[in-house]
PDB file of C-alpha atoms in Angstrom:
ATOM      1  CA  UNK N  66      15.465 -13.438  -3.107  1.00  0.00           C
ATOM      2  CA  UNK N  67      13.434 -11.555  -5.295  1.00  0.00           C
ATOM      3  CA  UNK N  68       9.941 -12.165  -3.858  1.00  0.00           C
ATOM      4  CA  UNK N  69      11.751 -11.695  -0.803  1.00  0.00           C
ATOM      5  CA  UNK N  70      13.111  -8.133  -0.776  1.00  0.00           C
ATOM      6  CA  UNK N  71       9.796  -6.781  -2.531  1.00  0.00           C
ATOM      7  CA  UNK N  72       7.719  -8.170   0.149  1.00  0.00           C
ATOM      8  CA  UNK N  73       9.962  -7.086   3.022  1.00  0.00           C
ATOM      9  CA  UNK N  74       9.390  -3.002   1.598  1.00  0.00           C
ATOM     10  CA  UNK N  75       5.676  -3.666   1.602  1.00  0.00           C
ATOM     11  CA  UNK N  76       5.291  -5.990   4.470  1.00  0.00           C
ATOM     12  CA  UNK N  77       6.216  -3.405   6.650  1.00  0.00           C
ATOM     13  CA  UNK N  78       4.351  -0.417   5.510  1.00  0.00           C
ATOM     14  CA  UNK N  79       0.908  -2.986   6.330  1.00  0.00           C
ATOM     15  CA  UNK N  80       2.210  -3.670   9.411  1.00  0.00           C
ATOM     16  CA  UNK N  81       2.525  -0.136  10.408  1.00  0.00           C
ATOM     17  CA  UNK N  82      -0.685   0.979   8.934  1.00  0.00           C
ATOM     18  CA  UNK N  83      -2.557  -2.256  10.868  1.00  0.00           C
ATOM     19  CA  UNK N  84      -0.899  -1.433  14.217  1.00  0.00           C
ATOM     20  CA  UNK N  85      -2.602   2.149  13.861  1.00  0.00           C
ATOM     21  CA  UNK N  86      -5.540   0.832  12.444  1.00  0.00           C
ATOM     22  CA  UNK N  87      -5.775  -1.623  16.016  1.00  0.00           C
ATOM     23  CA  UNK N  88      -4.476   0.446  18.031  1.00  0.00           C
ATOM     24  CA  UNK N  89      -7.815   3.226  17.005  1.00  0.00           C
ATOM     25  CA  UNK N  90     -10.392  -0.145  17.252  1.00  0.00           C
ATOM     26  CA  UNK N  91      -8.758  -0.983  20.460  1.00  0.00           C
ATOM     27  CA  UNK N  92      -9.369   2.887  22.004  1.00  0.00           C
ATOM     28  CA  UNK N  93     -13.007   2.628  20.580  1.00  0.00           C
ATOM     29  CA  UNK N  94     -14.022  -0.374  22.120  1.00  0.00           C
ATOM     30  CA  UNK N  95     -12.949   0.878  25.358  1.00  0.00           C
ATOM     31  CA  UNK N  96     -14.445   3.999  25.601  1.00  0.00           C
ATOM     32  CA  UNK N  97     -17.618   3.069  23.885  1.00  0.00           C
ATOM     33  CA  UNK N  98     -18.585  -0.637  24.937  1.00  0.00           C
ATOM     34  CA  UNK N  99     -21.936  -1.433  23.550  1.00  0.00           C
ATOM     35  CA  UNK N 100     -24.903  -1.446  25.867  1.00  0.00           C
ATOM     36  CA  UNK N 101     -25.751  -5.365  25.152  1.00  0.00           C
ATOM     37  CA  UNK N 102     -22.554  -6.165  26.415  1.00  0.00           C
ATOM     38  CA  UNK N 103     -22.696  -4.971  29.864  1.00  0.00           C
ATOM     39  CA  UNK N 104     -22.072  -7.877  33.027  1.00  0.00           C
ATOM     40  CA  UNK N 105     -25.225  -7.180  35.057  1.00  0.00           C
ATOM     41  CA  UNK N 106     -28.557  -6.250  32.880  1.00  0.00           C
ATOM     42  CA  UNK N 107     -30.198  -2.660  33.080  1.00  0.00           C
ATOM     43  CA  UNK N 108     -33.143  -3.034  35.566  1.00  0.00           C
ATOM     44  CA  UNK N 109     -36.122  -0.600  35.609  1.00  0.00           C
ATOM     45  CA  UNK N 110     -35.808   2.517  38.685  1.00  0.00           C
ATOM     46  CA  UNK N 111     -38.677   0.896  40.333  1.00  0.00           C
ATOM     47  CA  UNK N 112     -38.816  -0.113  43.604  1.00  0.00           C
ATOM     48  CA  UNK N 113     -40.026  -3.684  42.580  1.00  0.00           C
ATOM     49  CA  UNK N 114     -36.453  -4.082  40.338  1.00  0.00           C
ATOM     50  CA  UNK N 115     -35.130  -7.013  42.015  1.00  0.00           C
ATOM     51  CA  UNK N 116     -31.533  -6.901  42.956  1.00  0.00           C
ATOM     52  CA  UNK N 117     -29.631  -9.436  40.510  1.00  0.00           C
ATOM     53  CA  UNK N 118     -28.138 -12.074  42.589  1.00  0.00           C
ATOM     54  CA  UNK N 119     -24.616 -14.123  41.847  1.00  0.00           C
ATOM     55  CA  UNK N 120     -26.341 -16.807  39.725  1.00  0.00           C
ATOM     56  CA  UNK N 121     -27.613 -13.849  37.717  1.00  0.00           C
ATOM     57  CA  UNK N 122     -24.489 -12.323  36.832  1.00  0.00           C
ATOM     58  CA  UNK N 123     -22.888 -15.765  35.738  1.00  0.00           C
ATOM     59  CA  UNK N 124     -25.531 -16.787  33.948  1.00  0.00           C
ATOM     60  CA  UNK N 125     -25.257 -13.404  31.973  1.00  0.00           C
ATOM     61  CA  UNK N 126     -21.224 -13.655  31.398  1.00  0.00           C
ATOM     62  CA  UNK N 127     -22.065 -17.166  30.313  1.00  0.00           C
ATOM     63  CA  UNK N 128     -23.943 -16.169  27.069  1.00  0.00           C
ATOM     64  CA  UNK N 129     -21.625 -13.002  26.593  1.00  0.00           C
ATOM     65  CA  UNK N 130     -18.819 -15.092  26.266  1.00  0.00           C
ATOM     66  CA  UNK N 131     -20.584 -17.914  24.284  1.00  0.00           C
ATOM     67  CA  UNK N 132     -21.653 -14.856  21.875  1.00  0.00           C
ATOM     68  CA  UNK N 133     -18.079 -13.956  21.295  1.00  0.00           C
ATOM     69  CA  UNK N 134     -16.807 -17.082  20.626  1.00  0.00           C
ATOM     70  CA  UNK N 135     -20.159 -17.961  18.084  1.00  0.00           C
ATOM     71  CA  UNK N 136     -18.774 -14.537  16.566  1.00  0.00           C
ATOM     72  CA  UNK N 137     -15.138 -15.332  16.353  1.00  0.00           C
ATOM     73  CA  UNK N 138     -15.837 -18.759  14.646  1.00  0.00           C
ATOM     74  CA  UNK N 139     -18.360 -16.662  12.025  1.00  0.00           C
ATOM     75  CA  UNK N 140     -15.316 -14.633  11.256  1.00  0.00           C
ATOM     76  CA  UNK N 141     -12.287 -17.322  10.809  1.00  0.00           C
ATOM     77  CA  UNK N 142     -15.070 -19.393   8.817  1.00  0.00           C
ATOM     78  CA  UNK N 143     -14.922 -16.264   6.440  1.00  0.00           C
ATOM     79  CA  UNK N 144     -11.475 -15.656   6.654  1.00  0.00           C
ATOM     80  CA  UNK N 145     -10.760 -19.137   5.754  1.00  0.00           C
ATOM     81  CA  UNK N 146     -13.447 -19.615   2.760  1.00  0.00           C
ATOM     82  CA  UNK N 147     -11.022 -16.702   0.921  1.00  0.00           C
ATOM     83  CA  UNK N 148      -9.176 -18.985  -1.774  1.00  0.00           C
ATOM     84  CA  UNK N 149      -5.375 -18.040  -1.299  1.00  0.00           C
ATOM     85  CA  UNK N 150      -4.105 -20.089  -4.587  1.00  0.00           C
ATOM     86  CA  UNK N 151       0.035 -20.277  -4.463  1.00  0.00           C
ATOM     87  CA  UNK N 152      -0.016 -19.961  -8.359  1.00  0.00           C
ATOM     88  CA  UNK N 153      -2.002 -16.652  -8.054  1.00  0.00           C
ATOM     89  CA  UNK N 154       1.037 -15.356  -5.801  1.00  0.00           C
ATOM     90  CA  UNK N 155       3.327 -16.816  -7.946  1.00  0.00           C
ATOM     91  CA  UNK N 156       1.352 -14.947 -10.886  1.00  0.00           C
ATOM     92  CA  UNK N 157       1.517 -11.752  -9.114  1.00  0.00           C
ATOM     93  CA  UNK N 158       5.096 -11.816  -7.912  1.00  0.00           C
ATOM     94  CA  UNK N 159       5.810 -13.051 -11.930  1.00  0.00           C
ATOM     95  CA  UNK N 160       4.273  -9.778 -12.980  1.00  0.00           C
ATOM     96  CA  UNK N 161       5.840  -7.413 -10.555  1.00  0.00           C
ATOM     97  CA  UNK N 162       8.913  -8.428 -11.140  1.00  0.00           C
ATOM     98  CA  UNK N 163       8.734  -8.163 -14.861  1.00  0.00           C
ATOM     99  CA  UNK N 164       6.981  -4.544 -14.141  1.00  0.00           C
ATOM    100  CA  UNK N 165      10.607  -3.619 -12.357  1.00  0.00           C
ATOM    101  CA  UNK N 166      12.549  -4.894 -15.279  1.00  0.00           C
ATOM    102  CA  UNK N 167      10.356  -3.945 -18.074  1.00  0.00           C
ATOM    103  CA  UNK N 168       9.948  -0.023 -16.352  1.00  0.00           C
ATOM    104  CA  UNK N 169      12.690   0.584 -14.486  1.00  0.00           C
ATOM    105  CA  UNK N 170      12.859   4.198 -14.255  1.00  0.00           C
ATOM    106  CA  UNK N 171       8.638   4.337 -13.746  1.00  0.00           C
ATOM    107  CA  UNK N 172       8.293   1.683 -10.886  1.00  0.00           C
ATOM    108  CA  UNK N 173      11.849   3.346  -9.287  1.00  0.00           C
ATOM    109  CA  UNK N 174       9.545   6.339  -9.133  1.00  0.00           C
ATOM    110  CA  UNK N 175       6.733   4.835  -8.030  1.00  0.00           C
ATOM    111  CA  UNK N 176       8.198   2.812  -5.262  1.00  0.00           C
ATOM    112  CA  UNK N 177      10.121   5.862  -3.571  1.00  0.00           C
ATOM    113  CA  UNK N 178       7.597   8.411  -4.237  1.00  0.00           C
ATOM    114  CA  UNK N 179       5.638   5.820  -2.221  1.00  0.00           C
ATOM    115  CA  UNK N 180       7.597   5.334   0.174  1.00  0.00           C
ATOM    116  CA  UNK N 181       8.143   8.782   1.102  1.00  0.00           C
ATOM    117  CA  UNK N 182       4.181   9.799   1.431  1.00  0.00           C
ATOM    118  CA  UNK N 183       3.462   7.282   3.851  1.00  0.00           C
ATOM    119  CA  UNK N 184       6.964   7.886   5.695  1.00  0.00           C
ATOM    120  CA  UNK N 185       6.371  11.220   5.709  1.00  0.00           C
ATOM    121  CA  UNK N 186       2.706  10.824   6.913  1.00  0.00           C
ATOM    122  CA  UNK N 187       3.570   8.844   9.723  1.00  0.00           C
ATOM    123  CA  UNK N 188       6.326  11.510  10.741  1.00  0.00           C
ATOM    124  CA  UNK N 189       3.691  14.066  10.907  1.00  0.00           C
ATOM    125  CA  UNK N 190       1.147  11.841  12.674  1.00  0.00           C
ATOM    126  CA  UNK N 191       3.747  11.007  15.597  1.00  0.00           C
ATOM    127  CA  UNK N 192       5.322  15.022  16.052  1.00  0.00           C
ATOM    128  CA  UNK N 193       3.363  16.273  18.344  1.00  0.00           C
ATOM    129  CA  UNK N 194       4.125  20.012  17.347  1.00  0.00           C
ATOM    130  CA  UNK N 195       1.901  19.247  13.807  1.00  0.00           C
ATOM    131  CA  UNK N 196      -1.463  20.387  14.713  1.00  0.00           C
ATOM    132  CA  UNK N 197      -2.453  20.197  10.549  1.00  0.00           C
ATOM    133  CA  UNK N 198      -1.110  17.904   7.913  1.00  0.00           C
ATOM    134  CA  UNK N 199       1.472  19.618   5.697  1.00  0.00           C
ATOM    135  CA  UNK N 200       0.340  18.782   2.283  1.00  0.00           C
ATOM    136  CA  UNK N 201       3.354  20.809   0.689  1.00  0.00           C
ATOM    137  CA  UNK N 202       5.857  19.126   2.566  1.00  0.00           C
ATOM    138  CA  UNK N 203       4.708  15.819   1.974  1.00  0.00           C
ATOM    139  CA  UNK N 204       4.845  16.624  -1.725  1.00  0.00           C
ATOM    140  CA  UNK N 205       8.497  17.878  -1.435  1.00  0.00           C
ATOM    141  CA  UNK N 206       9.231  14.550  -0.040  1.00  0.00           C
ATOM    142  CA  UNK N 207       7.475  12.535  -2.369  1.00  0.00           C
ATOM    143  CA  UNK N 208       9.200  14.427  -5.552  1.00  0.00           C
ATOM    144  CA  UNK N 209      12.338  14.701  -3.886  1.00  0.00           C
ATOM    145  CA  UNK N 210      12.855  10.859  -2.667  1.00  0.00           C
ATOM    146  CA  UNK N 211      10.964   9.676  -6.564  1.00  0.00           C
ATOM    147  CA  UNK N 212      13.396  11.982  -8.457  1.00  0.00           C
ATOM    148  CA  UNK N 213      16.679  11.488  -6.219  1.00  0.00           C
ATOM    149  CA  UNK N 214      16.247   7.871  -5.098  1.00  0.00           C
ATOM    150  CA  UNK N 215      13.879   6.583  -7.535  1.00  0.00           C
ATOM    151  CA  UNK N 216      15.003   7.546 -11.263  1.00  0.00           C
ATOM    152  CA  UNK N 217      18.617   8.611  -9.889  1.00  0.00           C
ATOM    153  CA  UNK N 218      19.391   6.047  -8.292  1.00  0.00           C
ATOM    154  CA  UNK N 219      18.526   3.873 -11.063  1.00  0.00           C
ATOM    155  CA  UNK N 220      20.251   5.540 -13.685  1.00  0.00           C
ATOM    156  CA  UNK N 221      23.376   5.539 -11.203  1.00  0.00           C
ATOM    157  CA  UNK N 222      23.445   1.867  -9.960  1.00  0.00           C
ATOM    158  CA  UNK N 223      22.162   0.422 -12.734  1.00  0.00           C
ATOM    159  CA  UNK N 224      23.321   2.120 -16.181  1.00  0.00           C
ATOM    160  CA  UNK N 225      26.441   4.663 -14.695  1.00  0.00           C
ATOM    161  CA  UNK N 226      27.690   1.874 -12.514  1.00  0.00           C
ATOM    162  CA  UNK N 227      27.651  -0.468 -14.749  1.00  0.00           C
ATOM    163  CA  UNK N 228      29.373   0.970 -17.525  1.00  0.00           C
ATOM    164  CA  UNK N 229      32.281   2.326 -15.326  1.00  0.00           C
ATOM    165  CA  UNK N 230      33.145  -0.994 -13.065  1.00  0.00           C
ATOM    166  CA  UNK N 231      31.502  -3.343 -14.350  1.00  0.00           C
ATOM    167  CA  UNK N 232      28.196  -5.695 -14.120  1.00  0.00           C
ATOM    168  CA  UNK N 233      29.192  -8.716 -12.561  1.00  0.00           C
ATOM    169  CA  UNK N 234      27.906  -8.938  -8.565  1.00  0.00           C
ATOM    170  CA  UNK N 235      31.468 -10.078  -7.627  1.00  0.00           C
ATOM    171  CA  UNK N 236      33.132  -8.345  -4.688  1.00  0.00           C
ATOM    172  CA  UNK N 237      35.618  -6.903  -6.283  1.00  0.00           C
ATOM    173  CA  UNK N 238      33.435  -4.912  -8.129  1.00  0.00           C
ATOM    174  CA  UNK N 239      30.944  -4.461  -5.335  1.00  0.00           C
ATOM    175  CA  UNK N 240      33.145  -2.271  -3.327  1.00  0.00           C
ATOM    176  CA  UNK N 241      34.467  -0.352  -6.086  1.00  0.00           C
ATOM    177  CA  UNK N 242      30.613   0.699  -6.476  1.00  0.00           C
ATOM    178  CA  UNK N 243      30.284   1.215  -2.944  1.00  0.00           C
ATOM    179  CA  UNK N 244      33.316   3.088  -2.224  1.00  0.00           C
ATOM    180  CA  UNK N 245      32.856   5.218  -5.403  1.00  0.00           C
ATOM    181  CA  UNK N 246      28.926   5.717  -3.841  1.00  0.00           C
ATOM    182  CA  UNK N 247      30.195   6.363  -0.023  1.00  0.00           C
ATOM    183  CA  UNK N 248      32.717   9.048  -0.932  1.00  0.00           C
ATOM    184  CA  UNK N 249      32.001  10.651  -3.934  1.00  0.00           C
ATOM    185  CA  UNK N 250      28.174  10.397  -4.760  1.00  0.00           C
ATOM    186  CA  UNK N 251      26.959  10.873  -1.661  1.00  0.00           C
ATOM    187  CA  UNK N 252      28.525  14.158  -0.423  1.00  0.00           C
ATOM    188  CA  UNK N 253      27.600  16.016  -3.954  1.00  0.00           C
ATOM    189  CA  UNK N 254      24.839  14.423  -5.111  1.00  0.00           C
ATOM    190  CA  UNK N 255      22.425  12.256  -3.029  1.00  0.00           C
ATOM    191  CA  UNK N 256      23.062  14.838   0.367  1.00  0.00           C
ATOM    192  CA  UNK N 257      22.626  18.053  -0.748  1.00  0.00           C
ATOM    193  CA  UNK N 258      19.325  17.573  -2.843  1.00  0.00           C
ATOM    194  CA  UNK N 259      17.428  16.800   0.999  1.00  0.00           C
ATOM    195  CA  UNK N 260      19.004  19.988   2.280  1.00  0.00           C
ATOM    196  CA  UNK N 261      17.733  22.102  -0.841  1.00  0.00           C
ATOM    197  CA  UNK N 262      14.108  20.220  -0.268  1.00  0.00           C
ATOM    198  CA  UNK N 263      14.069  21.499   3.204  1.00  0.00           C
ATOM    199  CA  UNK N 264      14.903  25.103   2.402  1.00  0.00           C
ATOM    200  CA  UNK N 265      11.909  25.095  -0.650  1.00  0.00           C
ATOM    201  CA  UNK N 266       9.708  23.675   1.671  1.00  0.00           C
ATOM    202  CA  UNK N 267      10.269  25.790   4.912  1.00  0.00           C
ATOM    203  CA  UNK N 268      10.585  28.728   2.617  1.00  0.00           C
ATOM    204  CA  UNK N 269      14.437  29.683   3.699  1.00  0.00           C
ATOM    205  CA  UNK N 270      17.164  30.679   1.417  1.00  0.00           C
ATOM    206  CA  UNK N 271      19.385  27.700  -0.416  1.00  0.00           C
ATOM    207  CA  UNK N 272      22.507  29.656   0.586  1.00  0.00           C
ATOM    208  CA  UNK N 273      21.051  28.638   4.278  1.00  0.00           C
ATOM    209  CA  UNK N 274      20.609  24.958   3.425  1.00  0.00           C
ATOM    210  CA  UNK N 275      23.837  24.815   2.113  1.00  0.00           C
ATOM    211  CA  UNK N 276      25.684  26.232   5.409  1.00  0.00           C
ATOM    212  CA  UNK N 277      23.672  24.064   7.218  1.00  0.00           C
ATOM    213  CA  UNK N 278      24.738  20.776   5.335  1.00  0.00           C
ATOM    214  CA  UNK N 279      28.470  22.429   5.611  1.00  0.00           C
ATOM    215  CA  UNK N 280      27.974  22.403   9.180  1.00  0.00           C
ATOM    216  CA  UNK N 281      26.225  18.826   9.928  1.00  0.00           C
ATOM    217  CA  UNK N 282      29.716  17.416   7.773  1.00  0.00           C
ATOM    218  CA  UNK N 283      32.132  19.280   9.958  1.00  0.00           C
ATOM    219  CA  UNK N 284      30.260  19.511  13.635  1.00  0.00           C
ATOM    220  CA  UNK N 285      27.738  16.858  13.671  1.00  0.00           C
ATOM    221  CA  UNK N 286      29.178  13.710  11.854  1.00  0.00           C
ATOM    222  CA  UNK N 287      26.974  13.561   8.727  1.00  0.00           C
ATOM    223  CA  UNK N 288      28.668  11.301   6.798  1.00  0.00           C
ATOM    224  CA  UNK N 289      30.521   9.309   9.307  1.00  0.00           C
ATOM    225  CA  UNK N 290      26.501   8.639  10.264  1.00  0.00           C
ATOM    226  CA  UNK N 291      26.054   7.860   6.408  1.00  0.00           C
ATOM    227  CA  UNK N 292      28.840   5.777   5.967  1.00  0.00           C
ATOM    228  CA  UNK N 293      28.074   3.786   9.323  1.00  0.00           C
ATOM    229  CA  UNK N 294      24.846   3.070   7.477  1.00  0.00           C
ATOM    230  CA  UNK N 295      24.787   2.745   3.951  1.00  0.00           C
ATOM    231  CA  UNK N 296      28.474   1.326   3.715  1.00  0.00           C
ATOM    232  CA  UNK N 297      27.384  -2.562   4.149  1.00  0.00           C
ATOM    233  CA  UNK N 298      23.327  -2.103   3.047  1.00  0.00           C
ATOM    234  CA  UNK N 299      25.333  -0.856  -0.469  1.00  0.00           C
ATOM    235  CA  UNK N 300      27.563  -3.912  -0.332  1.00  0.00           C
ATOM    236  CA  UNK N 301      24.462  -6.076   0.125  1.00  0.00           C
ATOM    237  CA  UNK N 302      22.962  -4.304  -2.374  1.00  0.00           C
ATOM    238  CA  UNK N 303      25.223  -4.591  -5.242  1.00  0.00           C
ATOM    239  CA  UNK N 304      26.536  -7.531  -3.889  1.00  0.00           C
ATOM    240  CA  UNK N 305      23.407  -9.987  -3.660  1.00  0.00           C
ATOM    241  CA  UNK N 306      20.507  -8.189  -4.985  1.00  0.00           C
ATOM    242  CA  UNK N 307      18.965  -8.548  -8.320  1.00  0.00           C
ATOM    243  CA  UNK N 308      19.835  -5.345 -10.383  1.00  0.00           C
ATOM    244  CA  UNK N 309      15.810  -4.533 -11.069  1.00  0.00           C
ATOM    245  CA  UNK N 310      15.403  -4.630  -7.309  1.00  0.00           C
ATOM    246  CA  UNK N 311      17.734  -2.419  -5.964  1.00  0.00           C
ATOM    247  CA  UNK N 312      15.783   0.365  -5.314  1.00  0.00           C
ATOM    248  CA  UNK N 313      12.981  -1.301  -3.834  1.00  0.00           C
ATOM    249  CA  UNK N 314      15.780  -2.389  -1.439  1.00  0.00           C
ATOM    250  CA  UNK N 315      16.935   1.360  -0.950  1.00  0.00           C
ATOM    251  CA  UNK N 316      13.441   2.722  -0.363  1.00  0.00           C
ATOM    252  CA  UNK N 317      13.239  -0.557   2.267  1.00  0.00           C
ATOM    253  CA  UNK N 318      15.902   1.044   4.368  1.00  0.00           C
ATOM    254  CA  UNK N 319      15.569   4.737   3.888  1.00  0.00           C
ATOM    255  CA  UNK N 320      11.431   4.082   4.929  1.00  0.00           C
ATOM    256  CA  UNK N 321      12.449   4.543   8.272  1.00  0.00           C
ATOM    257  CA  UNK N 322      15.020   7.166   8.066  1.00  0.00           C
ATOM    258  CA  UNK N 323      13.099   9.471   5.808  1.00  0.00           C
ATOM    259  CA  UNK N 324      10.813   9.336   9.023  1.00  0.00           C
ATOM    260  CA  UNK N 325      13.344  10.450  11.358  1.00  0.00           C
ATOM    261  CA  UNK N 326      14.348  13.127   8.585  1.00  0.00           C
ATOM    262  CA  UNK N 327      11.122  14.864   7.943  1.00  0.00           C
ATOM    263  CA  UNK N 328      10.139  15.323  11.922  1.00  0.00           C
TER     264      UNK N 328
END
């Protein structure tokens, strides 16, 4: 379980980043296919140049294709002669855990602030009204979801919880932390940081931010949205998770909707 939810939060940000990183190989090999590779050979604007005939051309895809597959086995041969050892993994995933227990408030940090750059990268990469990277506002997000959901939100689940319902992952004690979280953390102290963010980083009064988080409670259905959401990930969060791994688990689930909020 522990192994588990760590390399969930990271096993998604590669996959992301190799999609884009394919997807940008893919568009280059099609728009810039080498020269060696084309199906009929380059003949000489002569009027000797003999017209390639049918046995020509097959010949020719015969060897490109024989090529590619020569290069393909080069490749796994070197992907597989890279020693994956399971007690190295084990030794790594040994060490990162006791990094989360040992440093709780530091890798809390770490993870969100994290979390946020590349969420908030990829938000700016896919709006197509960003014609320059917004270095600012990716630093807002970084300090905002390292401070808020990183240190916060470890003090709060893990030291204020704690101390006021208990420690035991029972469910009894699970919802009392989630309801306590749902209904009276969340509307005055993890919301209204986001909304103050926004205004520092856009450059528009607090007093506006405010109004505006007013307004998305009583016309758009801000915290029924919240609730819908965070509701059961809290209960399988405090319920099931190990205590040092609970915000790795947050930042998990808020990856993807810090995206949709910084667009």
């Amino acid at each position: 379980m522990k192994m588990f939810t760590f390399r969930q939060t990271h096993l998604q940000v590669g996959v992301v980043l190799l999609i884009l990183c394919n997807t940008r190989c893919c568009t280059s090999a099609f728009t810039s296919a080498p020269n060696n590779l084309a199906l009929v050979p380059r003949q000489s604007r002569s009027h000797n140049a003999r017209i390639p005939t049918a046995h020509d051309i097959h010949h020719h895809s015969h060897d490109i294709v024989s090529n590619t597959c020569s290069s393909r086995r080069t490749a796994s041969s070197a992907l597989s002669a890279v020693p994956i050892s399971p007690s190295k993994l084990a030794t790594v995933g040994a060490g990162i855990a006791k990094f989360y227990k040992t440093s709780p408030l530091l890798a809390g940090f770490l993870t969100c602030s994290t979390k946020a750059a590349f969420a908030d990268s990829l938000a700016q990469y896919r709006d197509v009204c960003t014609t320059k990277f917004n270095c600012k506002r990716n630093i807002a997000m970084v300090l905002y979801s390292g401070i808020i959901l990183g240190i916060s939100c470890e003090i709060m689940y893990n030291r204020i919880y704690p101390f006021l319902f208990g420690a035991e992952q029972t469910f009894a004690v699970a919802i009392k932390k989630v309801l306590f979280d749902g209904f009276v953390t969340a509307p005055t102290f993890w919301l209204p940081p986001a909304y103050i963010a926004q205004a520092l980083v856009y450059r528009y009064p607090i007093r506006d931010a405010m109004q505006k988080y007013i307004t998305d409670i009583k016309e758009n259905g801000l915290l029924k949205k919240y609730w819908s959401l965070w509701i059961p990930v809290s209960t399988i969060n405090f319920l099931y998770m190990p205590p040092h791994f609970r915000i790795a688990f947050v930042a998990a689930v808020s990856f993807f909707l810090m995206i949709i909020f910084s667009v």
